[in-house]
């Protein structure tokens, strides 16, 4: 059975996402050795992503099956060379006037770049490698752990600045600490094989400011042999790295690829991938096209009508528009599934109501969010069918099948939607009873919540004979029962509808109501619900799936192929994952609605949900507006909690991070893409027709014939949707 | 005031004096950076990155790439150097020096009021004359007597000794002497090995492999191949002798998972059958290979079998092959498949139907070498090596990288020598002779102000010899005078970098490539001329670089 998946990341932002992604993998793999967790962690197959090899002394080393393609300088202070210490010594000796070069007898000129400091986190991590944890006593181990946690906190620019302010009273913050993570190596905690980091020539000053930032064709000269000199060599090296990774796979399932394809990395990645496609026929390639958070506004005009626009602005816009079209055309040909991704550009949007610290300006934050989404969306391809106390994973799939499901529906385009943390699922009585079964006590169960649930169950039992719950039994459908569940047990925010999924694909909302307006309809979907929770704690996969199904039944548009996957393992958050969550999110990802502390009353929170649930119950079933109101209400409750209470009601101390959260993702192939591709097409036609655009294309070595080809390809893409619309009126 | 200004207020304009000044300074600046590298006694540059990684280089092209040049004039010069490297593989430092020297000499005349156009005319005449002189200065490769058994299948014989000298001259400018001398034979032999009759030399057939292991002096030439991966089965033999080599491009893995996607079967039983059928298809191919192995590898002939596949081999297939004592490698590099055919014989098999003994190659031994986490497979003792591997060893990555660069240049130098069919005496001999020729012969045929340009050109050529002397620690003027005197006595003289005295490059065996000199002489004066004729620099309109 094919299983191994090779991950490739092209670009500086992609490196950030990839580093976060691998941190998440590493953390999850680490859970398999943890008491209580191992059963849950084992439902993920780690060999899919990690290769293991036995070292000389018999110790196993795990290396990610991944390659990073980035500019020289982007890995900052971390040296991927194995003998970094020796090299540093040699450099120091040479600097001291001693010729330390064995291969040259003449003089040595030393040109030294200003040393780039490694992050405290990376340095501490390396020190910890050397520690022998078995011999440390508990206090020492705890102290070391605290040091690491402190270092990890410094990675987050926002948190670091706050910490520095606290410590120094607002003045004299050291700039290095406040800068947070600048390079992906600052926070990547997996061991990366030096051969798997390919440095491309160029200059780098930030994940979105580098010599290849100027659009798709920025690599045309230096990297692709246009200007001669080592160009094709880089492509060949890239292909060779992919071959080496594939050689280590017994049965390669396919590739997942993260690309900054709106930059010069796109051109380079296309060159490498076209070779890969040839060398590995029949291996699916899922491509995540990463864009800056600002890409949401891409469609809108930068300057209003009538305002003077400078040449530079015009060029920049032409460049963006042309890059978008070129990337779409080339990449959608090379990839089996093309998924455009951008983190939301608005802070505390309705899309991410429980992420109060999320800052769209920080690549460290946005990339973490995308990594979590990519990880969860691709999870069904990495699951084992192993049983856990919460049931086995349902909907286990493989990469090939997943792509077969999504690819035909929307010309190989798909959107990704995310709900992080996933609010509690509505739970029925039976489920709650089962939760109280002391034999099942998952490690991410919080006892406080269980106690509360117990009380609630008791209350419900007392109410029951008096006929309060008759409506639920009479209706016998899931919906009223859900409503009752909410109204009685709602100490946490509830997943009331799939509208709560935030869109990570710019321009594809994924909402049902757009279907009503003729915007588009979902044609194929893949849901992944991991670590689902109810009020009472972790839910079994069977009931999670049932709850998900009942939500799906409420969708207005039903004619689409669906794949659902539920797994008990939540998203385990590693230390370097930024603490984006608002204080209402508990240690294990419950969203507490109560503003009071821990075990006490569920006063205001209950009131909010009562009102909302009442609305839902009285109004039309599944009415969008009421549910939206409920969402807004809980969001406002959340933000109220945020401003009022320094220690969150989630029961977390101020410094304590969230350990694990439930996540719901949706990969969606929808006909909304038709409008999306049309937009790209319109912008391409406008851009390529204008003089500025033509000049840009010339500089990128895109001739008139190539431009016509792009137009044809876009036309063909749109055509695919149109043909489907005519043919398949279900 | 430039008219551009009236159209675009943001335009930046430089007038003629400023433009010339900028061009000359950029060229001289670039020259100053590279000058100390020049020649076998130049300094090596050690570039230390922010992370403490080291890069050692003397290669002008590598330096230019690392410097991330922004100045537009310097970018133009760097492009010329890149073109030089593309076409000839060497001489990138020389070309930057020559352009710099030309600009420097021109500056002297310009400051005395000469018009750039006059100088450029002189450059042009001088360039043509020098190129003509280069033809006469070229020494054809001595042709050794054809071997008695020459039957037309072997490439024509060439003089190995002269080629060794070319390789040594190139390598000694990049590496310390003992190492350079050791590599000289390796480089020369490998190029001679991959030569085939009536075909251009394909240097890709010389694989350059590296291992971070032992010392740089352990670098060696492997007559055969080194692959950077090993077998993936614990029971496979680690070493085989007297081997048949099968190179193929046949997938030996069960790859399709369509049967899993649910549309093709209605019961679990049916699914099992489909899976088994798919599996049987793969097994069938493996059995065909094993059959062939059993047929041709008998107890009597003591042969063994090695399979090198461009596609994948899954664990079940590996297991079947391991049971038969076959070494099987999967996912070989595409280019290595070509190399295997050239080294071992046989041809690459694309389907099991083509399997036959004729398709197989031969090697005396195949063995695996494990180095830390990495595995290498050596295929050695091949019949008729038309492909070989230079295995570079070194204690650290930067040393390996430096040797690798030097070996590449060395290979190019030998190839150029064969392609040109001749060499140029080195050690500054050509520059001194050409300058003398320009001043004595060409100058007479020229009338008027063009002589100024000619003088500048001759002086610039001498600048290269001066840089050589300076870098070796000798007084530049004195050395040049000595060389010129010796030359006037009618000898071909080069500079002995050790003593600073004139010497005969032919007897010492210092040879340069003809094509390197020719390319340099063709492009450097043209570019210098263009830079001199610039009379206005504008920056307006689209600025491609995102600032």
PDB file of C-alpha atoms in Angstrom, chain A residues 1-2 52-56 61 63 72 75-84 86-92 94-95 100-117 193-195 201-204 208 213-214 227-230 233 236 240 243-244 246-252 275 278-283 311-312 315-316 319-320 398 400-401 404 691-692 695-696 699-700, chain B residues 8 33 36-37 39-56 58 61 65 68 70 79 82 85-86 171-179 204 209-210 212 216 228-232 251 253-258 260-261 271 275 310-315 318 329-336 370-374 376 395-399 402-403 408 541-546:
ATOM      1  CA  UNK A   1       0.000   0.000   0.000  1.00  0.00           C
ATOM      2  CA  UNK A   2       1.533   3.314  -0.962  1.00  0.00           C
ATOM      3  CA  UNK A  52      14.083   6.549  10.406  1.00  0.00           C
ATOM      4  CA  UNK A  53      17.611   5.342  10.195  1.00  0.00           C
ATOM      5  CA  UNK A  54      19.865   3.638  12.621  1.00  0.00           C
ATOM      6  CA  UNK A  55      22.935   5.583  13.540  1.00  0.00           C
ATOM      7  CA  UNK A  56      26.328   4.163  14.258  1.00  0.00           C
ATOM      8  CA  UNK A  61      17.226   9.094  14.223  1.00  0.00           C
ATOM      9  CA  UNK A  63      14.299  12.768   9.758  1.00  0.00           C
ATOM     10  CA  UNK A  72      20.948  31.666   0.883  1.00  0.00           C
ATOM     11  CA  UNK A  75      18.227  30.001   7.422  1.00  0.00           C
ATOM     12  CA  UNK A  76      19.836  32.699   9.506  1.00  0.00           C
ATOM     13  CA  UNK A  77      22.192  31.733  12.260  1.00  0.00           C
ATOM     14  CA  UNK A  78      21.578  28.029  11.995  1.00  0.00           C
ATOM     15  CA  UNK A  79      24.195  26.152  10.121  1.00  0.00           C
ATOM     16  CA  UNK A  80      23.035  23.022   8.391  1.00  0.00           C
ATOM     17  CA  UNK A  81      26.561  21.901   7.869  1.00  0.00           C
ATOM     18  CA  UNK A  82      27.429  18.937   9.983  1.00  0.00           C
ATOM     19  CA  UNK A  83      30.823  20.201  11.007  1.00  0.00           C
ATOM     20  CA  UNK A  84      29.691  23.715  11.820  1.00  0.00           C
ATOM     21  CA  UNK A  86      34.945  22.924  13.038  1.00  0.00           C
ATOM     22  CA  UNK A  87      34.189  25.463  10.343  1.00  0.00           C
ATOM     23  CA  UNK A  88      33.662  28.192  12.887  1.00  0.00           C
ATOM     24  CA  UNK A  89      36.971  27.313  14.494  1.00  0.00           C
ATOM     25  CA  UNK A  90      38.732  27.434  11.146  1.00  0.00           C
ATOM     26  CA  UNK A  91      37.179  30.783  10.389  1.00  0.00           C
ATOM     27  CA  UNK A  92      38.244  32.109  13.749  1.00  0.00           C
ATOM     28  CA  UNK A  94      41.959  32.452   9.805  1.00  0.00           C
ATOM     29  CA  UNK A  95      40.640  35.674  11.244  1.00  0.00           C
ATOM     30  CA  UNK A 100      43.914  27.553   8.263  1.00  0.00           C
ATOM     31  CA  UNK A 101      43.266  26.396   4.745  1.00  0.00           C
ATOM     32  CA  UNK A 102      44.882  23.055   4.021  1.00  0.00           C
ATOM     33  CA  UNK A 103      44.200  23.315   0.328  1.00  0.00           C
ATOM     34  CA  UNK A 104      45.957  26.597  -0.330  1.00  0.00           C
ATOM     35  CA  UNK A 105      49.473  27.661   0.473  1.00  0.00           C
ATOM     36  CA  UNK A 106      49.130  31.316  -0.414  1.00  0.00           C
ATOM     37  CA  UNK A 107      47.445  34.092   1.471  1.00  0.00           C
ATOM     38  CA  UNK A 108      43.883  34.009   2.683  1.00  0.00           C
ATOM     39  CA  UNK A 109      41.508  36.965   2.561  1.00  0.00           C
ATOM     40  CA  UNK A 110      38.727  36.584   5.042  1.00  0.00           C
ATOM     41  CA  UNK A 111      35.444  38.285   4.274  1.00  0.00           C
ATOM     42  CA  UNK A 112      33.143  37.882   7.175  1.00  0.00           C
ATOM     43  CA  UNK A 113      29.461  38.640   7.121  1.00  0.00           C
ATOM     44  CA  UNK A 114      28.068  40.032  10.332  1.00  0.00           C
ATOM     45  CA  UNK A 115      27.235  36.992  12.401  1.00  0.00           C
ATOM     46  CA  UNK A 116      23.545  36.253  12.682  1.00  0.00           C
ATOM     47  CA  UNK A 117      22.532  35.193  16.136  1.00  0.00           C
ATOM     48  CA  UNK A 193      19.352  16.767   7.196  1.00  0.00           C
ATOM     49  CA  UNK A 194      21.755  19.346   5.744  1.00  0.00           C
ATOM     50  CA  UNK A 195      21.406  17.858   2.287  1.00  0.00           C
ATOM     51  CA  UNK A 201      21.606  32.234  -4.848  1.00  0.00           C
ATOM     52  CA  UNK A 202      20.057  35.577  -4.013  1.00  0.00           C
ATOM     53  CA  UNK A 203      19.701  37.992  -1.177  1.00  0.00           C
ATOM     54  CA  UNK A 204      17.293  37.649   1.665  1.00  0.00           C
ATOM     55  CA  UNK A 208       8.494  38.397   1.991  1.00  0.00           C
ATOM     56  CA  UNK A 213       9.950  38.644  -4.255  1.00  0.00           C
ATOM     57  CA  UNK A 214       9.328  40.481  -7.501  1.00  0.00           C
ATOM     58  CA  UNK A 227      21.339  34.543 -17.743  1.00  0.00           C
ATOM     59  CA  UNK A 228      23.567  31.493 -17.893  1.00  0.00           C
ATOM     60  CA  UNK A 229      25.878  30.374 -15.149  1.00  0.00           C
ATOM     61  CA  UNK A 230      24.768  27.751 -12.708  1.00  0.00           C
ATOM     62  CA  UNK A 233      22.456  23.399 -12.170  1.00  0.00           C
ATOM     63  CA  UNK A 236      19.156  19.708 -11.377  1.00  0.00           C
ATOM     64  CA  UNK A 240      18.250  15.257  -7.243  1.00  0.00           C
ATOM     65  CA  UNK A 243      15.033  11.773  -5.988  1.00  0.00           C
ATOM     66  CA  UNK A 244      17.024  11.133  -2.812  1.00  0.00           C
ATOM     67  CA  UNK A 246      11.925   9.292  -2.936  1.00  0.00           C
ATOM     68  CA  UNK A 247      14.671   6.684  -2.883  1.00  0.00           C
ATOM     69  CA  UNK A 248      14.198   6.361   0.860  1.00  0.00           C
ATOM     70  CA  UNK A 249      10.494   5.572   0.424  1.00  0.00           C
ATOM     71  CA  UNK A 250       9.410   1.965   0.109  1.00  0.00           C
ATOM     72  CA  UNK A 251       6.216   2.902  -1.584  1.00  0.00           C
ATOM     73  CA  UNK A 252       5.821   6.561  -2.278  1.00  0.00           C
ATOM     74  CA  UNK A 275      10.980  16.990 -13.893  1.00  0.00           C
ATOM     75  CA  UNK A 278       8.116  12.997 -15.434  1.00  0.00           C
ATOM     76  CA  UNK A 279      10.141  10.917 -12.996  1.00  0.00           C
ATOM     77  CA  UNK A 280       7.239   9.897 -10.787  1.00  0.00           C
ATOM     78  CA  UNK A 281       4.252   9.253 -12.982  1.00  0.00           C
ATOM     79  CA  UNK A 282       1.072   8.415 -11.149  1.00  0.00           C
ATOM     80  CA  UNK A 283       2.201   9.993  -7.896  1.00  0.00           C
ATOM     81  CA  UNK A 311       4.465  53.969 -12.323  1.00  0.00           C
ATOM     82  CA  UNK A 312       5.908  51.895  -9.537  1.00  0.00           C
ATOM     83  CA  UNK A 315       4.175  47.906 -12.224  1.00  0.00           C
ATOM     84  CA  UNK A 316       3.717  46.289  -8.865  1.00  0.00           C
ATOM     85  CA  UNK A 319       3.408  42.082 -11.574  1.00  0.00           C
ATOM     86  CA  UNK A 320       1.021  40.666  -9.022  1.00  0.00           C
ATOM     87  CA  UNK A 398      -5.051   7.744   1.218  1.00  0.00           C
ATOM     88  CA  UNK A 400      -4.602   8.971  -4.138  1.00  0.00           C
ATOM     89  CA  UNK A 401      -8.239   8.492  -3.164  1.00  0.00           C
ATOM     90  CA  UNK A 404      -9.519  11.253  -6.953  1.00  0.00           C
ATOM     91  CA  UNK A 691       2.402  48.367 -21.722  1.00  0.00           C
ATOM     92  CA  UNK A 692       3.589  48.013 -18.160  1.00  0.00           C
ATOM     93  CA  UNK A 695       7.385  45.126 -20.123  1.00  0.00           C
ATOM     94  CA  UNK A 696       7.173  42.946 -17.034  1.00  0.00           C
ATOM     95  CA  UNK A 699      11.725  40.919 -18.364  1.00  0.00           C
ATOM     96  CA  UNK A 700      10.497  37.512 -17.271  1.00  0.00           C
TER      97      UNK A 700
ATOM     98  CA  UNK B   8       9.328  62.554 -15.957  1.00  0.00           C
ATOM     99  CA  UNK B  33      38.425  43.050  -5.492  1.00  0.00           C
ATOM    100  CA  UNK B  36      44.630  39.732  -5.538  1.00  0.00           C
ATOM    101  CA  UNK B  37      43.160  36.365  -6.617  1.00  0.00           C
ATOM    102  CA  UNK B  39      47.512  33.615 -10.627  1.00  0.00           C
ATOM    103  CA  UNK B  40      48.981  30.718  -8.725  1.00  0.00           C
ATOM    104  CA  UNK B  41      50.262  32.962  -5.950  1.00  0.00           C
ATOM    105  CA  UNK B  42      47.121  34.981  -5.444  1.00  0.00           C
ATOM    106  CA  UNK B  43      45.242  34.954  -2.193  1.00  0.00           C
ATOM    107  CA  UNK B  44      42.275  32.756  -1.648  1.00  0.00           C
ATOM    108  CA  UNK B  45      39.071  34.334  -0.433  1.00  0.00           C
ATOM    109  CA  UNK B  46      37.358  32.895   2.576  1.00  0.00           C
ATOM    110  CA  UNK B  47      33.748  33.989   2.802  1.00  0.00           C
ATOM    111  CA  UNK B  48      32.184  33.469   6.195  1.00  0.00           C
ATOM    112  CA  UNK B  49      28.412  33.608   6.268  1.00  0.00           C
ATOM    113  CA  UNK B  50      26.318  34.959   9.080  1.00  0.00           C
ATOM    114  CA  UNK B  51      25.829  31.434  10.352  1.00  0.00           C
ATOM    115  CA  UNK B  52      29.560  30.751  10.329  1.00  0.00           C
ATOM    116  CA  UNK B  53      29.550  28.634   7.185  1.00  0.00           C
ATOM    117  CA  UNK B  54      32.689  28.943   5.148  1.00  0.00           C
ATOM    118  CA  UNK B  55      33.174  29.216   1.442  1.00  0.00           C
ATOM    119  CA  UNK B  56      36.652  29.115  -0.009  1.00  0.00           C
ATOM    120  CA  UNK B  58      39.536  31.775  -5.979  1.00  0.00           C
ATOM    121  CA  UNK B  61      32.758  33.681 -11.135  1.00  0.00           C
ATOM    122  CA  UNK B  65      27.947  35.469  -7.582  1.00  0.00           C
ATOM    123  CA  UNK B  68      25.463  40.274  -4.953  1.00  0.00           C
ATOM    124  CA  UNK B  70      24.018  46.075  -7.419  1.00  0.00           C
ATOM    125  CA  UNK B  79      27.714  39.260 -16.994  1.00  0.00           C
ATOM    126  CA  UNK B  82      29.605  34.755 -16.483  1.00  0.00           C
ATOM    127  CA  UNK B  85      32.710  30.987 -17.624  1.00  0.00           C
ATOM    128  CA  UNK B  86      29.898  29.480 -19.675  1.00  0.00           C
ATOM    129  CA  UNK B 171      44.603  23.455 -10.998  1.00  0.00           C
ATOM    130  CA  UNK B 172      47.621  25.188  -9.509  1.00  0.00           C
ATOM    131  CA  UNK B 173      45.849  28.505  -9.637  1.00  0.00           C
ATOM    132  CA  UNK B 174      43.060  27.023  -7.512  1.00  0.00           C
ATOM    133  CA  UNK B 175      44.641  24.525  -5.164  1.00  0.00           C
ATOM    134  CA  UNK B 176      47.818  24.020  -3.164  1.00  0.00           C
ATOM    135  CA  UNK B 177      50.605  22.482  -5.195  1.00  0.00           C
ATOM    136  CA  UNK B 178      50.752  18.914  -3.864  1.00  0.00           C
ATOM    137  CA  UNK B 179      47.004  18.514  -4.181  1.00  0.00           C
ATOM    138  CA  UNK B 204      28.758  15.070 -17.670  1.00  0.00           C
ATOM    139  CA  UNK B 209      31.096  12.598  -6.160  1.00  0.00           C
ATOM    140  CA  UNK B 210      32.131  13.697  -2.734  1.00  0.00           C
ATOM    141  CA  UNK B 212      33.170  13.972   3.868  1.00  0.00           C
ATOM    142  CA  UNK B 216      41.718  15.760   0.670  1.00  0.00           C
ATOM    143  CA  UNK B 228      24.977   7.954  -3.677  1.00  0.00           C
ATOM    144  CA  UNK B 229      22.553   5.359  -2.391  1.00  0.00           C
ATOM    145  CA  UNK B 230      22.655   1.746  -1.325  1.00  0.00           C
ATOM    146  CA  UNK B 231      20.420  -1.270  -1.248  1.00  0.00           C
ATOM    147  CA  UNK B 232      17.357  -0.982   0.980  1.00  0.00           C
ATOM    148  CA  UNK B 251       8.748  -0.105 -11.991  1.00  0.00           C
ATOM    149  CA  UNK B 253       6.539  -1.661  -7.051  1.00  0.00           C
ATOM    150  CA  UNK B 254       2.900  -2.059  -6.509  1.00  0.00           C
ATOM    151  CA  UNK B 255       1.954   1.509  -7.084  1.00  0.00           C
ATOM    152  CA  UNK B 256      -1.619   1.946  -8.123  1.00  0.00           C
ATOM    153  CA  UNK B 257      -4.106   2.345  -5.393  1.00  0.00           C
ATOM    154  CA  UNK B 258      -7.116   2.748  -7.636  1.00  0.00           C
ATOM    155  CA  UNK B 260      -8.815   1.219  -2.957  1.00  0.00           C
ATOM    156  CA  UNK B 261     -10.974   3.994  -4.165  1.00  0.00           C
ATOM    157  CA  UNK B 271     -11.107  -6.285  -3.331  1.00  0.00           C
ATOM    158  CA  UNK B 275      -5.185  -6.347  -4.939  1.00  0.00           C
ATOM    159  CA  UNK B 310      15.600   4.099 -12.333  1.00  0.00           C
ATOM    160  CA  UNK B 311      12.134   3.422 -10.952  1.00  0.00           C
ATOM    161  CA  UNK B 312      11.169   2.202  -7.500  1.00  0.00           C
ATOM    162  CA  UNK B 313      11.431  -1.282  -6.024  1.00  0.00           C
ATOM    163  CA  UNK B 314       9.110  -2.063  -3.151  1.00  0.00           C
ATOM    164  CA  UNK B 315      10.015  -4.182  -0.097  1.00  0.00           C
ATOM    165  CA  UNK B 318      13.435  -6.363  -2.752  1.00  0.00           C
ATOM    166  CA  UNK B 329      19.284  -0.361  -6.206  1.00  0.00           C
ATOM    167  CA  UNK B 330      16.246   1.770  -6.814  1.00  0.00           C
ATOM    168  CA  UNK B 331      15.698   5.299  -8.054  1.00  0.00           C
ATOM    169  CA  UNK B 332      19.036   5.782  -9.703  1.00  0.00           C
ATOM    170  CA  UNK B 333      19.790   9.192 -11.123  1.00  0.00           C
ATOM    171  CA  UNK B 334      18.698   9.582 -14.720  1.00  0.00           C
ATOM    172  CA  UNK B 335      22.145  10.617 -15.779  1.00  0.00           C
ATOM    173  CA  UNK B 336      23.671   7.647 -14.006  1.00  0.00           C
ATOM    174  CA  UNK B 370      28.442   3.210   4.591  1.00  0.00           C
ATOM    175  CA  UNK B 371      29.394   6.605   5.872  1.00  0.00           C
ATOM    176  CA  UNK B 372      27.341   7.767   8.827  1.00  0.00           C
ATOM    177  CA  UNK B 373      23.769   7.965   7.651  1.00  0.00           C
ATOM    178  CA  UNK B 374      24.710   7.878   4.012  1.00  0.00           C
ATOM    179  CA  UNK B 376      27.413   4.741  -1.355  1.00  0.00           C
ATOM    180  CA  UNK B 395      37.686  16.721   5.999  1.00  0.00           C
ATOM    181  CA  UNK B 396      35.095  19.450   5.679  1.00  0.00           C
ATOM    182  CA  UNK B 397      32.408  20.674   3.343  1.00  0.00           C
ATOM    183  CA  UNK B 398      34.191  23.855   2.383  1.00  0.00           C
ATOM    184  CA  UNK B 399      37.343  22.011   1.400  1.00  0.00           C
ATOM    185  CA  UNK B 402      36.749  24.164  -3.183  1.00  0.00           C
ATOM    186  CA  UNK B 403      38.230  20.998  -4.676  1.00  0.00           C
ATOM    187  CA  UNK B 408      35.408  21.282 -12.729  1.00  0.00           C
ATOM    188  CA  UNK B 541      10.207  54.738 -15.797  1.00  0.00           C
ATOM    189  CA  UNK B 542       9.878  51.217 -14.591  1.00  0.00           C
ATOM    190  CA  UNK B 543      12.095  50.200 -11.781  1.00  0.00           C
ATOM    191  CA  UNK B 544      12.066  46.454 -11.853  1.00  0.00           C
ATOM    192  CA  UNK B 545      13.660  45.989  -8.497  1.00  0.00           C
ATOM    193  CA  UNK B 546      11.184  46.147  -5.699  1.00  0.00           C
TER     194      UNK B 546
END
